[in-house]
Every structure is written in C-alpha cells, then in structure tokens.
Amino acid sequence: LVGDKIIVFNESGDGFVYAASPEGFQRLDSGKVGDEAFASPIVIGDTLYLRVADQVGKRQERLVAMR
C-alpha cells in the first residue's frame, strides 16, 4: 500500500497499480518491469525500489526505481 494505491508485482515481472476504496478495487495502470520479479518491493520516500531479472542470454539482475 502506497498512499491510497496498492502496487503489486507477479513473478513474471508484471506490475499492477490499483486504487483501493470501501467500494472495491479499480485497476489504474499495469506494465512489465522485467522477465522475473521475486524480491519484495520497498518504498523509501516517494520512490519504489524492486529487484528484477531479465533473461538475455544469461540472467541479468537489476534494481528498478519508480516514482
């Protein structure tokens, strides 16, 4: 939960942003951040950090920062 939004990632590297309210959830946005995302995201200030991996030849891990 970040503010009034729920941000989730699946193991396939897909990310989703939902607005949460007592009436239910509404998907606001989605996107792919990498081929894999197994780490838990962390929020520091106004930035969300997530470790992801891409499979281009050999597995390459990187840190993604989103605002």
PDB file of N, CA and C in Angstrom:
ATOM      1  N   LEU A   1       0.856  -1.179   0.000  1.00  0.00           N
ATOM      2  CA  LEU A   1       0.000   0.000   0.000  1.00  0.00           C
ATOM      3  C   LEU A   1       0.897   1.237   0.000  1.00  0.00           C
ATOM      4  N   VAL A   2       0.693   2.087  -0.969  1.00  0.00           N
ATOM      5  CA  VAL A   2       1.443   3.339  -1.081  1.00  0.00           C
ATOM      6  C   VAL A   2       0.413   4.454  -1.209  1.00  0.00           C
ATOM      7  N   GLY A   3       0.252   5.231  -0.140  1.00  0.00           N
ATOM      8  CA  GLY A   3      -0.804   6.244  -0.135  1.00  0.00           C
ATOM      9  C   GLY A   3      -2.153   5.558  -0.206  1.00  0.00           C
ATOM     10  N   ASP A   4      -2.929   5.888  -1.218  1.00  0.00           N
ATOM     11  CA  ASP A   4      -4.232   5.242  -1.408  1.00  0.00           C
ATOM     12  C   ASP A   4      -4.206   4.232  -2.551  1.00  0.00           C
ATOM     13  N   LYS A   5      -2.990   3.791  -2.943  1.00  0.00           N
ATOM     14  CA  LYS A   5      -2.847   2.850  -4.054  1.00  0.00           C
ATOM     15  C   LYS A   5      -2.179   1.557  -3.582  1.00  0.00           C
ATOM     16  N   ILE A   6      -2.576   0.467  -4.192  1.00  0.00           N
ATOM     17  CA  ILE A   6      -1.953  -0.831  -3.954  1.00  0.00           C
ATOM     18  C   ILE A   6      -1.120  -1.157  -5.185  1.00  0.00           C
ATOM     19  N   ILE A   7       0.164  -1.447  -4.978  1.00  0.00           N
ATOM     20  CA  ILE A   7       1.073  -1.766  -6.070  1.00  0.00           C
ATOM     21  C   ILE A   7       1.559  -3.196  -5.859  1.00  0.00           C
ATOM     22  N   VAL A   8       1.358  -4.052  -6.864  1.00  0.00           N
ATOM     23  CA  VAL A   8       1.739  -5.456  -6.754  1.00  0.00           C
ATOM     24  C   VAL A   8       2.499  -5.890  -8.008  1.00  0.00           C
ATOM     25  N   PHE A   9       3.346  -6.897  -7.828  1.00  0.00           N
ATOM     26  CA  PHE A   9       4.107  -7.476  -8.933  1.00  0.00           C
ATOM     27  C   PHE A   9       3.959  -8.984  -8.873  1.00  0.00           C
ATOM     28  N   ASN A  10       3.905  -9.636 -10.034  1.00  0.00           N
ATOM     29  CA  ASN A  10       3.892 -11.095 -10.043  1.00  0.00           C
ATOM     30  C   ASN A  10       5.288 -11.600 -10.412  1.00  0.00           C
ATOM     31  N   GLU A  11       5.483 -12.910 -10.335  1.00  0.00           N
ATOM     32  CA  GLU A  11       6.805 -13.488 -10.592  1.00  0.00           C
ATOM     33  C   GLU A  11       7.248 -13.336 -12.044  1.00  0.00           C
ATOM     34  N   SER A  12       6.311 -13.058 -12.947  1.00  0.00           N
ATOM     35  CA  SER A  12       6.638 -12.873 -14.365  1.00  0.00           C
ATOM     36  C   SER A  12       7.063 -11.448 -14.691  1.00  0.00           C
ATOM     37  N   GLY A  13       7.180 -10.594 -13.675  1.00  0.00           N
ATOM     38  CA  GLY A  13       7.646  -9.236 -13.881  1.00  0.00           C
ATOM     39  C   GLY A  13       6.574  -8.241 -14.272  1.00  0.00           C
ATOM     40  N   ASP A  14       5.306  -8.633 -14.159  1.00  0.00           N
ATOM     41  CA  ASP A  14       4.213  -7.719 -14.460  1.00  0.00           C
ATOM     42  C   ASP A  14       3.848  -6.942 -13.199  1.00  0.00           C
ATOM     43  N   GLY A  15       3.642  -5.632 -13.336  1.00  0.00           N
ATOM     44  CA  GLY A  15       3.254  -4.794 -12.216  1.00  0.00           C
ATOM     45  C   GLY A  15       1.863  -4.227 -12.424  1.00  0.00           C
ATOM     46  N   PHE A  16       1.139  -4.035 -11.323  1.00  0.00           N
ATOM     47  CA  PHE A  16      -0.232  -3.530 -11.379  1.00  0.00           C
ATOM     48  C   PHE A  16      -0.424  -2.489 -10.287  1.00  0.00           C
ATOM     49  N   VAL A  17      -1.159  -1.426 -10.607  1.00  0.00           N
ATOM     50  CA  VAL A  17      -1.496  -0.383  -9.643  1.00  0.00           C
ATOM     51  C   VAL A  17      -3.017  -0.335  -9.532  1.00  0.00           C
ATOM     52  N   TYR A  18      -3.504  -0.435  -8.296  1.00  0.00           N
ATOM     53  CA  TYR A  18      -4.945  -0.412  -8.032  1.00  0.00           C
ATOM     54  C   TYR A  18      -5.273   0.726  -7.079  1.00  0.00           C
ATOM     55  N   ALA A  19      -6.430   1.354  -7.291  1.00  0.00           N
ATOM     56  CA  ALA A  19      -6.987   2.290  -6.318  1.00  0.00           C
ATOM     57  C   ALA A  19      -7.864   1.463  -5.393  1.00  0.00           C
ATOM     58  N   ALA A  20      -7.711   1.668  -4.096  1.00  0.00           N
ATOM     59  CA  ALA A  20      -8.490   0.913  -3.115  1.00  0.00           C
ATOM     60  C   ALA A  20      -9.474   1.841  -2.424  1.00  0.00           C
ATOM     61  N   SER A  21     -10.700   1.361  -2.290  1.00  0.00           N
ATOM     62  CA  SER A  21     -11.721   2.120  -1.559  1.00  0.00           C
ATOM     63  C   SER A  21     -12.687   1.121  -0.940  1.00  0.00           C
ATOM     64  N   PRO A  22     -13.547   1.556  -0.035  1.00  0.00           N
ATOM     65  CA  PRO A  22     -14.526   0.640   0.552  1.00  0.00           C
ATOM     66  C   PRO A  22     -15.453  -0.001  -0.497  1.00  0.00           C
ATOM     67  N   GLU A  23     -15.604   0.657  -1.653  1.00  0.00           N
ATOM     68  CA  GLU A  23     -16.463   0.115  -2.713  1.00  0.00           C
ATOM     69  C   GLU A  23     -15.776  -0.983  -3.522  1.00  0.00           C
ATOM     70  N   GLY A  24     -14.446  -1.076  -3.458  1.00  0.00           N
ATOM     71  CA  GLY A  24     -13.738  -2.114  -4.205  1.00  0.00           C
ATOM     72  C   GLY A  24     -12.423  -1.607  -4.760  1.00  0.00           C
ATOM     73  N   PHE A  25     -11.898  -2.351  -5.723  1.00  0.00           N
ATOM     74  CA  PHE A  25     -10.621  -2.041  -6.350  1.00  0.00           C
ATOM     75  C   PHE A  25     -10.848  -1.605  -7.791  1.00  0.00           C
ATOM     76  N   GLN A  26     -10.004  -0.676  -8.253  1.00  0.00           N
ATOM     77  CA  GLN A  26     -10.047  -0.256  -9.643  1.00  0.00           C
ATOM     78  C   GLN A  26      -8.621  -0.266 -10.171  1.00  0.00           C
ATOM     79  N   ARG A  27      -8.378  -1.018 -11.271  1.00  0.00           N
ATOM     80  CA  ARG A  27      -7.036  -1.050 -11.828  1.00  0.00           C
ATOM     81  C   ARG A  27      -6.761   0.278 -12.528  1.00  0.00           C
ATOM     82  N   LEU A  28      -5.668   0.935 -12.133  1.00  0.00           N
ATOM     83  CA  LEU A  28      -5.286   2.217 -12.700  1.00  0.00           C
ATOM     84  C   LEU A  28      -4.232   2.095 -13.785  1.00  0.00           C
ATOM     85  N   ASP A  29      -3.323   1.119 -13.624  1.00  0.00           N
ATOM     86  CA  ASP A  29      -2.211   1.004 -14.561  1.00  0.00           C
ATOM     87  C   ASP A  29      -1.589  -0.378 -14.451  1.00  0.00           C
ATOM     88  N   SER A  30      -0.844  -0.751 -15.471  1.00  0.00           N
ATOM     89  CA  SER A  30      -0.081  -2.004 -15.443  1.00  0.00           C
ATOM     90  C   SER A  30       1.091  -1.863 -16.398  1.00  0.00           C
ATOM     91  N   GLY A  31       2.108  -2.694 -16.184  1.00  0.00           N
ATOM     92  CA  GLY A  31       3.275  -2.671 -17.054  1.00  0.00           C
ATOM     93  C   GLY A  31       4.247  -3.764 -16.682  1.00  0.00           C
ATOM     94  N   LYS A  32       5.179  -4.036 -17.574  1.00  0.00           N
ATOM     95  CA  LYS A  32       6.185  -5.078 -17.355  1.00  0.00           C
ATOM     96  C   LYS A  32       7.489  -4.412 -16.936  1.00  0.00           C
ATOM     97  N   VAL A  33       8.083  -4.904 -15.837  1.00  0.00           N
ATOM     98  CA  VAL A  33       9.336  -4.323 -15.342  1.00  0.00           C
ATOM     99  C   VAL A  33      10.544  -5.211 -15.621  1.00  0.00           C
ATOM    100  N   GLY A  34      10.321  -6.458 -15.991  1.00  0.00           N
ATOM    101  CA  GLY A  34      11.400  -7.395 -16.275  1.00  0.00           C
ATOM    102  C   GLY A  34      10.824  -8.764 -16.563  1.00  0.00           C
ATOM    103  N   ASP A  35      11.688  -9.724 -16.820  1.00  0.00           N
ATOM    104  CA  ASP A  35      11.238 -11.095 -17.069  1.00  0.00           C
ATOM    105  C   ASP A  35      10.850 -11.807 -15.780  1.00  0.00           C
ATOM    106  N   GLU A  36      11.461 -11.415 -14.668  1.00  0.00           N
ATOM    107  CA  GLU A  36      11.174 -12.017 -13.364  1.00  0.00           C
ATOM    108  C   GLU A  36      11.237 -10.939 -12.281  1.00  0.00           C
ATOM    109  N   ALA A  37      10.398 -11.089 -11.264  1.00  0.00           N
ATOM    110  CA  ALA A  37      10.432 -10.195 -10.107  1.00  0.00           C
ATOM    111  C   ALA A  37      10.072 -11.024  -8.883  1.00  0.00           C
ATOM    112  N   PHE A  38      11.078 -11.504  -8.170  1.00  0.00           N
ATOM    113  CA  PHE A  38      10.846 -12.351  -6.998  1.00  0.00           C
ATOM    114  C   PHE A  38      11.033 -11.604  -5.687  1.00  0.00           C
ATOM    115  N   ALA A  39      11.732 -10.486  -5.708  1.00  0.00           N
ATOM    116  CA  ALA A  39      12.015  -9.745  -4.474  1.00  0.00           C
ATOM    117  C   ALA A  39      10.817  -8.903  -4.065  1.00  0.00           C
ATOM    118  N   SER A  40      10.718  -8.613  -2.781  1.00  0.00           N
ATOM    119  CA  SER A  40       9.664  -7.729  -2.281  1.00  0.00           C
ATOM    120  C   SER A  40      10.052  -6.286  -2.566  1.00  0.00           C
ATOM    121  N   PRO A  41       9.108  -5.481  -3.073  1.00  0.00           N
ATOM    122  CA  PRO A  41       9.420  -4.071  -3.302  1.00  0.00           C
ATOM    123  C   PRO A  41       9.510  -3.323  -1.974  1.00  0.00           C
ATOM    124  N   ILE A  42      10.222  -2.197  -1.998  1.00  0.00           N
ATOM    125  CA  ILE A  42      10.327  -1.349  -0.818  1.00  0.00           C
ATOM    126  C   ILE A  42      10.122   0.095  -1.252  1.00  0.00           C
ATOM    127  N   VAL A  43       9.460   0.871  -0.411  1.00  0.00           N
ATOM    128  CA  VAL A  43       9.231   2.288  -0.681  1.00  0.00           C
ATOM    129  C   VAL A  43      10.070   3.103   0.288  1.00  0.00           C
ATOM    130  N   ILE A  44      10.849   4.027  -0.263  1.00  0.00           N
ATOM    131  CA  ILE A  44      11.625   4.973   0.532  1.00  0.00           C
ATOM    132  C   ILE A  44      11.289   6.359  -0.008  1.00  0.00           C
ATOM    133  N   GLY A  45      10.683   7.168   0.835  1.00  0.00           N
ATOM    134  CA  GLY A  45      10.246   8.491   0.391  1.00  0.00           C
ATOM    135  C   GLY A  45       9.182   8.355  -0.682  1.00  0.00           C
ATOM    136  N   ASP A  46       9.434   8.938  -1.854  1.00  0.00           N
ATOM    137  CA  ASP A  46       8.472   8.846  -2.952  1.00  0.00           C
ATOM    138  C   ASP A  46       8.933   7.894  -4.054  1.00  0.00           C
ATOM    139  N   THR A  47       9.866   6.980  -3.723  1.00  0.00           N
ATOM    140  CA  THR A  47      10.414   6.064  -4.716  1.00  0.00           C
ATOM    141  C   THR A  47      10.198   4.613  -4.301  1.00  0.00           C
ATOM    142  N   LEU A  48       9.733   3.798  -5.241  1.00  0.00           N
ATOM    143  CA  LEU A  48       9.564   2.364  -5.028  1.00  0.00           C
ATOM    144  C   LEU A  48      10.745   1.657  -5.693  1.00  0.00           C
ATOM    145  N   TYR A  49      11.407   0.755  -4.967  1.00  0.00           N
ATOM    146  CA  TYR A  49      12.549   0.003  -5.480  1.00  0.00           C
ATOM    147  C   TYR A  49      12.173  -1.468  -5.592  1.00  0.00           C
ATOM    148  N   LEU A  50      12.607  -2.102  -6.684  1.00  0.00           N
ATOM    149  CA  LEU A  50      12.313  -3.511  -6.910  1.00  0.00           C
ATOM    150  C   LEU A  50      13.472  -4.143  -7.669  1.00  0.00           C
ATOM    151  N   ARG A  51      13.920  -5.316  -7.199  1.00  0.00           N
ATOM    152  CA  ARG A  51      14.969  -6.065  -7.905  1.00  0.00           C
ATOM    153  C   ARG A  51      14.288  -6.972  -8.915  1.00  0.00           C
ATOM    154  N   VAL A  52      14.686  -6.868 -10.179  1.00  0.00           N
ATOM    155  CA  VAL A  52      14.109  -7.682 -11.246  1.00  0.00           C
ATOM    156  C   VAL A  52      15.233  -8.366 -12.013  1.00  0.00           C
ATOM    157  N   ALA A  53      14.860  -9.339 -12.839  1.00  0.00           N
ATOM    158  CA  ALA A  53      15.842 -10.045 -13.666  1.00  0.00           C
ATOM    159  C   ALA A  53      15.327 -10.130 -15.092  1.00  0.00           C
ATOM    160  N   ASP A  54      16.259 -10.060 -16.041  1.00  0.00           N
ATOM    161  CA  ASP A  54      15.961 -10.249 -17.456  1.00  0.00           C
ATOM    162  C   ASP A  54      16.786 -11.421 -17.958  1.00  0.00           C
ATOM    163  N   GLN A  55      16.214 -12.181 -18.865  1.00  0.00           N
ATOM    164  CA  GLN A  55      16.887 -13.349 -19.433  1.00  0.00           C
ATOM    165  C   GLN A  55      17.279 -13.014 -20.867  1.00  0.00           C
ATOM    166  N   VAL A  56      18.476 -12.443 -21.034  1.00  0.00           N
ATOM    167  CA  VAL A  56      19.013 -12.133 -22.358  1.00  0.00           C
ATOM    168  C   VAL A  56      20.335 -12.871 -22.449  1.00  0.00           C
ATOM    169  N   GLY A  57      20.294 -14.079 -22.985  1.00  0.00           N
ATOM    170  CA  GLY A  57      21.470 -14.934 -22.925  1.00  0.00           C
ATOM    171  C   GLY A  57      21.572 -15.517 -21.533  1.00  0.00           C
ATOM    172  N   LYS A  58      22.293 -14.843 -20.640  1.00  0.00           N
ATOM    173  CA  LYS A  58      22.321 -15.277 -19.245  1.00  0.00           C
ATOM    174  C   LYS A  58      21.516 -14.308 -18.395  1.00  0.00           C
ATOM    175  N   ARG A  59      21.095 -14.761 -17.259  1.00  0.00           N
ATOM    176  CA  ARG A  59      20.253 -13.966 -16.360  1.00  0.00           C
ATOM    177  C   ARG A  59      21.002 -12.727 -15.868  1.00  0.00           C
ATOM    178  N   GLN A  60      20.373 -11.562 -16.015  1.00  0.00           N
ATOM    179  CA  GLN A  60      20.931 -10.295 -15.562  1.00  0.00           C
ATOM    180  C   GLN A  60      19.964  -9.660 -14.581  1.00  0.00           C
ATOM    181  N   GLU A  61      20.412  -9.389 -13.363  1.00  0.00           N
ATOM    182  CA  GLU A  61      19.564  -8.743 -12.360  1.00  0.00           C
ATOM    183  C   GLU A  61      19.863  -7.250 -12.332  1.00  0.00           C
ATOM    184  N   ARG A  62      18.811  -6.459 -12.006  1.00  0.00           N
ATOM    185  CA  ARG A  62      18.987  -5.012 -11.906  1.00  0.00           C
ATOM    186  C   ARG A  62      18.000  -4.471 -10.884  1.00  0.00           C
ATOM    187  N   LEU A  63      18.281  -3.296 -10.397  1.00  0.00           N
ATOM    188  CA  LEU A  63      17.424  -2.610  -9.446  1.00  0.00           C
ATOM    189  C   LEU A  63      16.652  -1.547 -10.210  1.00  0.00           C
ATOM    190  N   VAL A  64      15.314  -1.567 -10.066  1.00  0.00           N
ATOM    191  CA  VAL A  64      14.441  -0.602 -10.726  1.00  0.00           C
ATOM    192  C   VAL A  64      13.942   0.378  -9.662  1.00  0.00           C
ATOM    193  N   ALA A  65      13.973   1.667  -9.972  1.00  0.00           N
ATOM    194  CA  ALA A  65      13.449   2.708  -9.095  1.00  0.00           C
ATOM    195  C   ALA A  65      12.315   3.408  -9.830  1.00  0.00           C
ATOM    196  N   MET A  66      11.135   3.466  -9.195  1.00  0.00           N
ATOM    197  CA  MET A  66       9.957   4.083  -9.827  1.00  0.00           C
ATOM    198  C   MET A  66       9.412   5.190  -8.951  1.00  0.00           C
ATOM    199  N   ARG A  67       9.008   6.284  -9.572  1.00  0.00           N
ATOM    200  CA  ARG A  67       8.382   7.403  -8.854  1.00  0.00           C
ATOM    201  C   ARG A  67       7.011   7.654  -9.410  1.00  0.00           C
TER     202      ARG A  67
END
